Amino acid sequence: MKKIKRRAWAALLLALALLFGTGVYVWRFAHSYRQWINFSANENLFRDGALALGTVTDRNGVVLAAVSEGRRVFADSAATRTACLHAVGDTAGNIGTGALTAFADRLTGYSLLTGATSGAGGTVALSIDERLNRTAWSALAGRRGAVLLMDYKTGEILCMVSSPSYDPNVGFDATNSWYDGVWLNRCLSAAYTPGSVFKLVTLAAAVEHIRDLDTRRFTCTGSVTVDGNVLVCSGVHGEQTVEQALANSCNCAFAELSLELGGETLRQYAERFGLTRQLQVSGVWTAAGRFEASPARSADLAWSGIGQSTDLVSPVALLRLVAAIANGGAVRELSLLRGAPGGSARLLRADTAERLAAMMHYNVVYSYGQWNFPNLDLCAKTGTAEVGDGTSHAWFAGFLADEAHPYAFVVIVEHGGGGLGNAGPVANALLQAAVSIS
Amino acid sequence: MDMLTEALLLGAKWALPLLALWILARCLRSMLRERYEPEVWGWLEAMDGSRAALKHWECILGRAESCDVTVRGDAVLDTHAVLVRSDRGRWRLFDLSGGDTLAEGLTDEGEGLELQDGDALWFGDQRMVFHDLDEAQRAAVERERGVPGALVSQGLTLLLLSIFQLLLALEYTQVTEGRVQMETALGFAFLILLEWCYYLLMRALDRRGFELETLAFFLCTLGLAVSASSVPEEMPKQILMLLAGVLLYLFLGLWFRDLRRTKALRWPVAAAALGFLALNVALGVRANGASNWLDVGMFRLQPSEFVKLAYIYVGATSLDRLYRRRNLFLFIGFSAVMVGALALMGDFGAALIFFVTFLVISFLRSGSFATVFLAVAGAVLAGLLVLTVKPYVAQRFAAWGHVWEDPYGAGWQQTQALSAAASGGLTGVGAGRGWLHKVFAADTDMVFCLVSEELGLLVALCAIFAVIGIAVFAVRSAARGRSSFFVIAACSAAAMLVTQLALNVFGSTDILPFTGVTFPFVSKGGSSLISCWGMLAFFKAADTRQNASFSVRLPARRRFQEYEDEEPEGGEDL
């Protein structure tokens, strides 16, 4: 019996293995339960693959999406539904960056302790103001593009509109090519040729690297030849200071700066400003941009320094840069959720930011025309990005140097033509609305 | 819903896991905290007057240190002889030395010699005198032995379990209606009635150990809940199966009271098991990749579940037979046929369970790691062969560990199970309120996740720990085991339950490949449930605490029977 008694402990080895496996399972459970529950087959939370729980509101509590009798319902007004589509998302989860998908774990009302409750789920208050979204949507007037506005003091995104869009209660005609790429939130998930708005990057590098920048004069004869290639300017600007060159958006001057700074320096700045990598906004990943450092003295380098060549920038990354310039060089990280401030990151030296802000203000006064932006203390930069098919994307990016209205914005109108003439009015309409609301 | 119900339901959500933890803690404390001191059943007096105590009902004598009684002497073999005490208090001597044990009247082999107090025995060149217990000493032994229930009141534990069951039933009344609602409520009422009837019956028989049964009833409660969620219309059938299981348990428990008749039946049981499997191979109904079903009238049986019982029955043996080589070879042959037949039927999970149990039994019997390693090596080769021949088994192995890489394809079953389990959190979404029960095989193969979803991770973990507790208890009982037959039976039954549980839980949670076996007592399925209750009888027979088990005769009754009980001796074993 003594022998068998001793051998009996062998049976306990199996129990130990079971105990160990149970430990592994509990550890994995604690580690991955959020991933496990966010599975479209999980009927505790999803119906037909769509999240069947939770309420999404805008920053003022206006309901953008709710659940009624087990079905997902959207805002009462068709304009709100259309203008907020990409911020809110769709029931099928096609808009991956929409709140219904991106913030599903907050909407479920799930907690580890109580599990998935059979109640209404949780509420997510977005940072956007549906009134501003409607304003931006109507200002786009059926053109494709993206509009972003944020509070650069808090990091909250107050307006985020992507066009094309549709009313989720109605759906859209998939055969109509205007709706191509409708699932894409162009603010976060698209990267465009930046054109002249990229001159802000080149300028920031120049301010920090070229000692005689303030005293230097740039001569523009309407074109410049680099490495045998002719680079055409938008006009014949003659002799200019750097402020004037930016206000004129003079390609000759910025080609000269780019060649002097070199591709590697420009690449470093684009990288430091977060233009080339994916960013996270409230946990949502954005599209990465692109900047390729071309060889010294090449035409490609000159082109890339003025935002052409192979450059790509996402609207949200550009917004982050202008917000940093507005906020003394340090950006409050962007947020899609109300009252959920992110961290802070320094993108530029304070004096560089101040310099850039002053020149962007000079742009408006000297070149863009203050009368186009009545009563706004505006600092901005236009962009007219040639996309190779003879058309141009119209960009307008900037901010209000106004403590009471600390708004930064980015507007892009796809194939919209000149930046000032096409994106400018959208920005103005939005800023006027934002100022009057607050 | 009135306010009282609402308050009760809110309370139930939190009370269920707390009650489960409490019940589990009480049972484990009662089973594992009590004293386990060796008992003395007789003595052997050596020539120099020193006395060696006989602390078990089966004792090996020999020169080796590992023997129960070490006898030093040049002519003494390492394992020389065996002394066996019957449950009627009579000792018998068996020779293992091939004729070098001498006592008056001892014949060659087989039945051994019945000893009387004061008999002189020769082991090689060593003479020893046998001393039995007298009545006064026997009474003293019984007084010393711990009685269950001293630390933890068993009735209160059962009362807590009843509250657990009532709350669960209340939750089900909220999600069912009409006839199903009534049947579900009646089902739980019957379960409560059954366990209290059992309790009162045992108290009437002066038996006080209920921890094993309480844990089994706790697991059955979860099983009933699983059925109530997935197949509420089959409640009456489940109750019938439960009743059948408890009756089998009672029958086997009573049968095991007598070791002699228990052993005598091993041959017929082995034959029946083989016949049952042969019938299954020939007439099996294919369902879900394995043809391990047999249609009998209105019921569909799974013979492999019953064969599990038979396997343990046949695998156990008493010490007087243990050292015969023929025994072990026959057992290995029997095991090979079992595992082979199951593999032939495509019941990969059951074959694996049998194999692990085989390893444990052969280790318990031989103590040889070499044998075990050889067997493992052979099985790995056989397993590889299975993988190449059975594509669906290979497919399950391929998905193992990668289920989230193909959540809608190869990992479909496990991802659903994990997702449901996680959405239950710690306290669950509520009885009958989950969705996993709608998924195929969720109430059997993925039942751990189903319980986790509806009743929460805590209750599901309690179910695992209940089985672990039973296993630890079985091994601890071995320390005071009387016959090696029940020690081997209980330990191998524990190994079988634990292996089955591990395959079930870890298969559905992607820690092991998905093999599709049942969770003891909890998975839906009559065959499995009945077999598990039968298995419980092996544990009960090994529970030698005073007045603990109805499967062990009480002393008074035993003495009374000594007069009328004169069964013929003998009977061949495997």
XYZ file of C-alpha atoms in Angstrom, chain B residues 58-542:
485
model
C -3.415 -4.668 2.274
C 0.205 -4.791 3.331
C 3.284 -5.882 1.462
C 6.026 -7.607 3.403
C 9.579 -7.719 2.199
C 13.084 -6.439 2.595
C 12.592 -3.253 0.555
C 12.133 0.049 2.376
C 9.064 0.732 0.284
C 7.233 -2.260 1.746
C 4.514 -1.671 4.290
C 6.307 -3.979 6.687
C 10.035 -4.224 6.202
C 11.432 -7.607 7.219
C 15.201 -7.790 7.384
C 16.879 -11.091 6.642
C 19.161 -12.626 4.052
C 16.545 -15.003 2.701
C 13.779 -12.359 2.495
C 12.925 -11.044 -0.958
C 12.267 -7.382 -1.742
C 8.539 -8.139 -2.006
C 7.960 -11.350 -0.228
C 4.329 -11.715 0.786
C 1.039 -9.859 1.091
C -1.309 -9.635 4.028
C -4.904 -8.766 3.150
C -7.695 -7.920 5.555
C -11.233 -8.488 4.359
C -13.975 -6.020 5.176
C -15.216 -8.659 7.574
C -12.053 -8.299 9.588
C -10.355 -11.539 8.606
C -6.716 -11.521 7.514
C -5.276 -13.667 4.762
C -1.677 -14.298 3.803
C -0.530 -14.593 0.187
C 2.914 -15.691 -0.880
C 4.830 -13.823 -3.597
C 8.199 -15.510 -3.087
C 7.444 -18.754 -4.840
C 7.157 -20.980 -1.821
C 9.546 -19.334 0.593
C 6.753 -18.188 2.912
C 5.765 -20.749 5.466
C 2.843 -21.068 7.762
C 0.784 -23.967 8.836
C -1.818 -24.658 6.176
C -0.495 -22.219 3.552
C -0.939 -23.674 0.104
C 0.759 -22.622 -3.088
C -1.159 -19.740 -4.596
C -4.681 -18.467 -5.148
C -6.751 -18.192 -2.045
C -4.015 -17.658 0.477
C -4.261 -18.617 4.119
C -6.682 -17.208 6.610
C -4.802 -16.137 9.736
C -5.727 -16.418 13.355
C -4.413 -14.323 16.188
C -1.088 -15.717 17.335
C -0.228 -17.613 14.141
C 3.470 -18.025 13.489
C 4.713 -17.146 9.997
C 8.069 -17.725 8.314
C 9.374 -15.325 5.713
C 12.555 -16.926 4.431
C 14.610 -17.248 7.576
C 12.551 -14.763 9.595
C 9.807 -15.860 11.966
C 7.015 -13.476 12.886
C 3.868 -13.808 14.965
C 0.609 -12.328 13.750
C -1.591 -10.373 16.192
C -5.105 -9.308 15.269
C -7.062 -6.451 16.878
C -9.314 -7.408 19.723
C -12.740 -5.812 20.182
C -11.499 -3.100 22.558
C -8.676 -2.084 20.229
C -11.023 -2.039 17.280
C -13.385 0.289 19.130
C -10.451 2.543 20.000
C -9.475 2.777 16.323
C -12.981 3.773 15.409
C -13.082 6.450 18.083
C -9.838 7.927 16.791
C -11.049 8.232 13.221
C -12.371 11.635 12.126
C -16.065 11.912 11.384
C -16.957 14.274 8.538
C -19.081 17.234 9.436
C -17.089 18.089 12.535
C -15.477 21.101 10.875
C -18.206 22.122 8.452
C -21.912 21.464 8.781
C -22.923 19.423 5.762
C -26.610 20.296 6.040
C -25.862 24.004 5.859
C -23.765 23.486 2.721
C -26.659 21.670 1.124
C -28.999 24.458 2.201
C -26.728 26.993 0.486
C -26.797 24.847 -2.628
C -30.591 24.797 -2.489
C -30.668 28.589 -2.321
C -28.330 28.668 -5.302
C -30.717 26.390 -7.189
C -33.805 28.414 -6.215
C -32.216 31.661 -7.406
C -31.209 30.013 -10.654
C -34.755 28.700 -11.140
C -36.073 32.195 -10.470
C -33.854 33.585 -13.216
C -35.193 30.984 -15.624
C -38.813 31.875 -14.876
C -38.006 35.317 -16.278
C -36.844 34.057 -19.656
C -39.333 31.226 -20.204
C -43.082 31.013 -20.334
C -45.946 28.564 -20.418
C -45.251 24.880 -20.271
C -41.479 25.267 -20.559
C -41.467 27.676 -17.630
C -43.366 25.204 -15.494
C -41.177 22.285 -16.484
C -38.004 24.228 -15.823
C -39.226 25.250 -12.380
C -40.292 21.668 -11.671
C -36.923 20.428 -12.881
C -35.065 22.511 -10.339
C -37.626 21.616 -7.665
C -37.029 17.943 -8.389
C -33.261 18.423 -8.124
C -33.665 20.039 -4.717
C -36.024 17.275 -3.628
C -33.640 14.604 -4.860
C -30.643 15.955 -3.010
C -32.552 16.365 0.244
C -34.034 12.874 -0.038
C -30.519 11.573 -0.559
C -29.252 13.578 2.400
C -32.003 12.351 4.728
C -31.599 8.764 3.560
C -27.883 8.867 4.319
C -28.441 10.486 7.679
C -30.890 7.714 8.447
C -28.110 5.259 7.625
C -25.832 7.275 9.927
C -23.571 8.425 7.092
C -22.246 11.962 7.354
C -19.937 12.617 4.397
C -21.745 14.622 1.720
C -18.993 16.746 0.211
C -18.585 14.625 -2.908
C -22.301 14.479 -3.501
C -22.747 18.192 -2.793
C -20.092 19.015 -5.378
C -21.709 16.601 -7.825
C -25.128 18.135 -7.215
C -23.597 21.579 -7.652
C -22.153 20.540 -11.013
C -25.486 18.925 -11.951
C -27.208 22.205 -11.122
C -25.009 23.898 -13.692
C -25.773 21.044 -16.070
C -29.483 21.521 -15.540
C -29.034 25.239 -16.190
C -27.220 24.461 -19.419
C -30.112 22.259 -20.535
C -32.647 24.859 -19.445
C -30.877 27.378 -21.673
C -30.208 25.268 -24.727
C -32.999 22.659 -24.810
C -35.651 23.823 -22.318
C -38.191 21.437 -23.828
C -36.066 18.448 -22.804
C -36.162 19.188 -19.086
C -38.135 16.034 -18.146
C -35.603 13.899 -20.002
C -32.698 15.545 -18.203
C -34.347 14.919 -14.858
C -34.846 11.252 -15.742
C -31.182 10.953 -16.670
C -30.155 12.581 -13.416
C -32.320 10.150 -11.485
C -30.821 7.246 -13.398
C -27.344 8.542 -12.595
C -28.040 8.822 -8.864
C -29.566 5.337 -8.818
C -26.521 3.886 -10.573
C -24.353 5.686 -8.043
C -26.287 4.170 -5.144
C -26.185 0.737 -6.702
C -22.439 0.814 -7.402
C -21.724 2.294 -3.983
C -23.560 -0.548 -2.298
C -21.946 -3.068 -4.621
C -18.466 -1.803 -3.708
C -19.164 -2.475 -0.037
C -17.955 -5.993 -0.611
C -14.508 -6.160 -2.132
C -14.764 -9.868 -2.863
C -17.843 -9.621 -5.038
C -16.521 -6.403 -6.556
C -13.398 -8.200 -7.688
C -15.296 -11.271 -8.786
C -17.199 -9.229 -11.337
C -14.165 -7.852 -13.141
C -14.139 -10.522 -15.846
C -17.811 -10.096 -16.766
C -17.457 -6.313 -16.732
C -14.498 -6.473 -19.096
C -16.388 -8.783 -21.412
C -19.442 -6.539 -21.329
C -17.322 -3.476 -22.131
C -15.722 -5.168 -25.116
C -19.082 -6.422 -26.318
C -20.626 -2.993 -25.954
C -17.819 -1.403 -27.964
C -17.975 -4.110 -30.619
C -21.690 -3.467 -30.954
C -20.921 0.209 -31.279
C -18.296 -0.318 -33.956
C -20.722 -2.475 -35.889
C -23.965 -0.544 -35.466
C -22.750 2.907 -34.494
C -24.618 5.986 -35.644
C -22.395 8.652 -37.108
C -22.915 12.067 -35.585
C -20.551 15.040 -35.796
C -17.553 13.275 -37.200
C -17.571 10.319 -34.816
C -19.724 7.222 -34.990
C -19.813 6.796 -31.248
C -23.587 6.742 -30.847
C -25.961 3.861 -30.487
C -29.712 4.221 -30.969
C -31.654 2.274 -28.372
C -35.379 2.834 -28.673
C -36.126 6.489 -28.039
C -32.747 7.124 -26.478
C -29.421 7.678 -28.116
C -26.611 6.226 -26.061
C -22.908 6.881 -26.146
C -21.382 3.526 -25.162
C -17.921 5.001 -24.671
C -19.245 6.847 -21.609
C -20.287 3.603 -19.918
C -17.142 1.849 -21.022
C -15.216 4.473 -19.013
C -16.721 3.035 -15.847
C -15.933 -0.485 -16.919
C -12.382 0.475 -17.771
C -11.671 1.786 -14.291
C -13.426 -1.199 -12.756
C -11.235 -3.568 -14.734
C -8.077 -1.517 -14.307
C -8.135 -1.533 -10.519
C -6.722 -4.463 -8.683
C -5.833 -5.550 -5.187
C -2.323 -6.096 -3.951
C -2.463 -9.872 -3.841
C -2.981 -9.876 -7.612
C -0.904 -6.841 -8.445
C 2.398 -8.631 -8.634
C 1.321 -11.179 -11.163
C 2.644 -10.330 -14.543
C -0.216 -11.979 -16.387
C -2.547 -9.445 -14.784
C -0.693 -6.458 -16.184
C -0.376 -7.917 -19.675
C -4.055 -8.707 -19.826
C -4.824 -5.184 -18.733
C -2.525 -3.683 -21.372
C -4.183 -5.838 -24.023
C -7.605 -4.777 -22.820
C -6.560 -1.094 -22.941
C -5.183 -1.410 -26.443
C -8.465 -2.880 -27.668
C -10.426 -0.068 -25.965
C -8.346 2.784 -27.360
C -8.189 1.113 -30.751
C -11.941 0.684 -30.947
C -12.529 4.307 -29.993
C -10.010 5.518 -32.561
C -11.753 3.331 -35.129
C -15.040 5.054 -34.306
C -13.364 8.418 -34.749
C -13.904 9.366 -31.121
C -10.513 10.955 -30.807
C -11.287 12.753 -27.523
C -12.491 9.617 -25.740
C -9.494 7.646 -27.016
C -7.232 10.313 -25.523
C -9.032 10.167 -22.175
C -8.702 6.404 -22.061
C -5.070 6.637 -22.930
C -4.219 9.096 -20.146
C -6.190 6.971 -17.703
C -4.267 3.954 -18.933
C -1.010 5.746 -18.159
C -2.144 6.576 -14.640
C -3.385 3.062 -13.949
C -0.248 1.451 -15.289
C 1.902 3.784 -13.247
C -0.138 3.085 -10.130
C 0.190 -0.626 -10.750
C 3.794 -0.868 -11.879
C 5.408 2.280 -10.517
C 7.569 2.240 -13.595
C 8.188 5.434 -15.483
C 9.884 3.461 -18.218
C 6.632 1.691 -19.063
C 4.822 4.994 -19.084
C 7.357 6.641 -21.373
C 7.251 3.749 -23.756
C 3.475 3.963 -23.860
C 3.632 7.711 -24.489
C 6.099 7.264 -27.322
C 3.877 4.631 -28.894
C 0.847 6.866 -28.538
C 2.584 9.848 -30.129
C 3.362 7.727 -33.188
C -0.206 6.451 -33.297
C -1.437 10.016 -32.884
C 0.633 11.192 -35.843
C -0.869 8.392 -37.875
C -4.353 9.560 -36.911
C -3.445 13.094 -37.977
C -2.428 11.937 -41.417
C -5.453 9.699 -41.872
C -8.213 11.871 -40.418
C -8.220 15.244 -42.137
C -10.760 16.839 -39.785
C -8.564 16.061 -36.786
C -5.562 17.570 -38.552
C -7.654 20.627 -39.352
C -8.433 21.135 -35.675
C -4.756 20.915 -34.875
C -3.984 23.479 -37.565
C -6.420 26.012 -36.117
C -5.128 25.474 -32.603
C -3.588 28.635 -31.147
C -4.554 30.701 -34.175
C -8.318 30.917 -33.865
C -8.414 34.709 -34.048
C -6.497 34.671 -37.320
C -9.507 33.076 -38.984
C -12.363 33.878 -36.612
C -15.137 33.057 -39.091
C -13.462 29.966 -40.548
C -11.219 27.451 -38.840
C -11.508 29.185 -35.491
C -15.272 29.700 -35.682
C -16.251 27.481 -32.738
C -13.611 28.751 -30.350
C -13.968 32.422 -31.272
C -17.683 32.266 -30.615
C -17.081 30.468 -27.335
C -14.427 32.943 -26.195
C -16.488 35.938 -27.259
C -19.518 34.682 -25.363
C -17.450 33.770 -22.307
C -15.806 37.187 -22.213
C -19.101 39.026 -22.553
C -20.311 37.266 -19.412
C -17.637 39.024 -17.382
C -17.237 37.810 -13.818
C -20.930 37.569 -12.941
C -22.591 36.647 -16.237
C -25.356 38.051 -18.413
C -27.972 36.008 -16.578
C -29.405 32.517 -16.852
C -30.933 31.910 -20.262
C -29.989 35.381 -21.475
C -26.899 34.478 -23.447
C -26.665 33.436 -27.086
C -23.997 30.751 -27.142
C -26.608 28.129 -26.246
C -28.011 28.592 -29.754
C -24.700 27.500 -31.252
C -24.258 23.854 -32.183
C -22.532 21.750 -29.479
C -22.322 24.698 -27.099
C -24.157 22.684 -24.442
C -21.598 19.880 -24.619
C -18.206 20.719 -26.088
C -18.238 24.438 -25.261
C -20.232 24.207 -22.060
C -17.564 25.904 -19.973
C -17.927 29.046 -22.066
C -21.711 28.747 -21.988
C -21.688 28.703 -18.177
C -19.145 31.500 -18.193
C -21.361 33.614 -20.420
C -24.618 33.165 -18.534
C -23.452 32.723 -14.940
C -20.063 34.404 -15.129
C -16.413 33.414 -14.992
C -16.498 32.927 -11.213
C -19.155 30.209 -11.310
C -17.429 28.554 -14.272
C -14.139 28.496 -12.381
C -15.939 27.048 -9.355
C -17.009 24.162 -11.587
C -13.370 23.480 -12.490
C -12.281 23.683 -8.879
C -15.055 21.355 -7.812
C -13.586 18.656 -10.049
C -10.033 19.445 -8.922
C -11.266 19.184 -5.331
C -12.749 15.754 -5.989
C -9.453 14.628 -7.529
C -7.350 15.894 -4.629
C -9.733 14.232 -2.228
C -9.337 10.917 -4.049
C -5.559 11.125 -3.793
C -5.690 12.079 -0.128
C -7.990 9.175 0.574
C -5.247 6.936 -0.749
C -3.167 7.774 2.313
C -5.691 5.895 4.429
C -6.876 3.559 1.758
C -7.690 0.069 2.895
C -7.658 -1.866 -0.334
C -5.484 -0.891 -3.243
C -8.421 -1.779 -5.449
C -10.347 1.321 -4.429
C -7.254 3.478 -4.209
C -6.341 2.630 -7.794
C -9.967 2.974 -8.866
C -10.420 6.358 -7.200
C -7.115 7.752 -8.449
C -7.686 6.593 -11.994
C -11.269 7.886 -11.930
C -9.860 11.216 -10.747
C -7.333 11.173 -13.579
C -10.104 10.417 -16.037
C -12.357 13.241 -14.825
C -9.514 15.739 -14.754
C -8.318 14.784 -18.235
C -11.816 15.000 -19.615
C -12.334 18.375 -17.981
C -9.032 19.707 -19.282
C -9.808 18.594 -22.833
C -13.257 20.144 -22.657
C -12.305 23.490 -21.114
C -9.028 24.011 -22.895
C -10.353 22.750 -26.214
C -13.099 25.339 -26.323
C -10.783 28.115 -25.121
C -8.022 27.399 -27.636
C -5.431 26.316 -25.097
C -5.540 22.745 -26.439
C -6.820 21.477 -29.792
C -10.581 21.120 -29.939
C -11.430 17.457 -29.295
C -15.104 17.666 -28.402
C -15.419 15.836 -25.102
C -17.886 16.486 -22.298
C -17.504 18.446 -19.072
C -18.190 16.008 -16.214
C -21.753 16.417 -14.841
C -22.272 19.745 -16.644
C -22.412 18.907 -20.329
C -25.808 17.982 -21.679
C -26.131 14.286 -22.443
C -27.600 11.387 -20.513
C -24.812 8.870 -21.080
C -22.166 11.256 -19.828
C -24.183 12.266 -16.774
C -24.982 8.696 -15.742
C -21.371 7.658 -16.254
C -20.134 10.541 -14.082
C -22.418 9.532 -11.226
C -21.132 5.981 -11.576
C -17.598 7.352 -11.404
C -18.463 9.103 -8.153
C -19.072 5.692 -6.551
C -15.352 4.917 -6.942
C -14.505 7.992 -4.888
C -17.120 7.151 -2.342
C -15.755 3.646 -1.940
C -12.312 5.080 -1.194
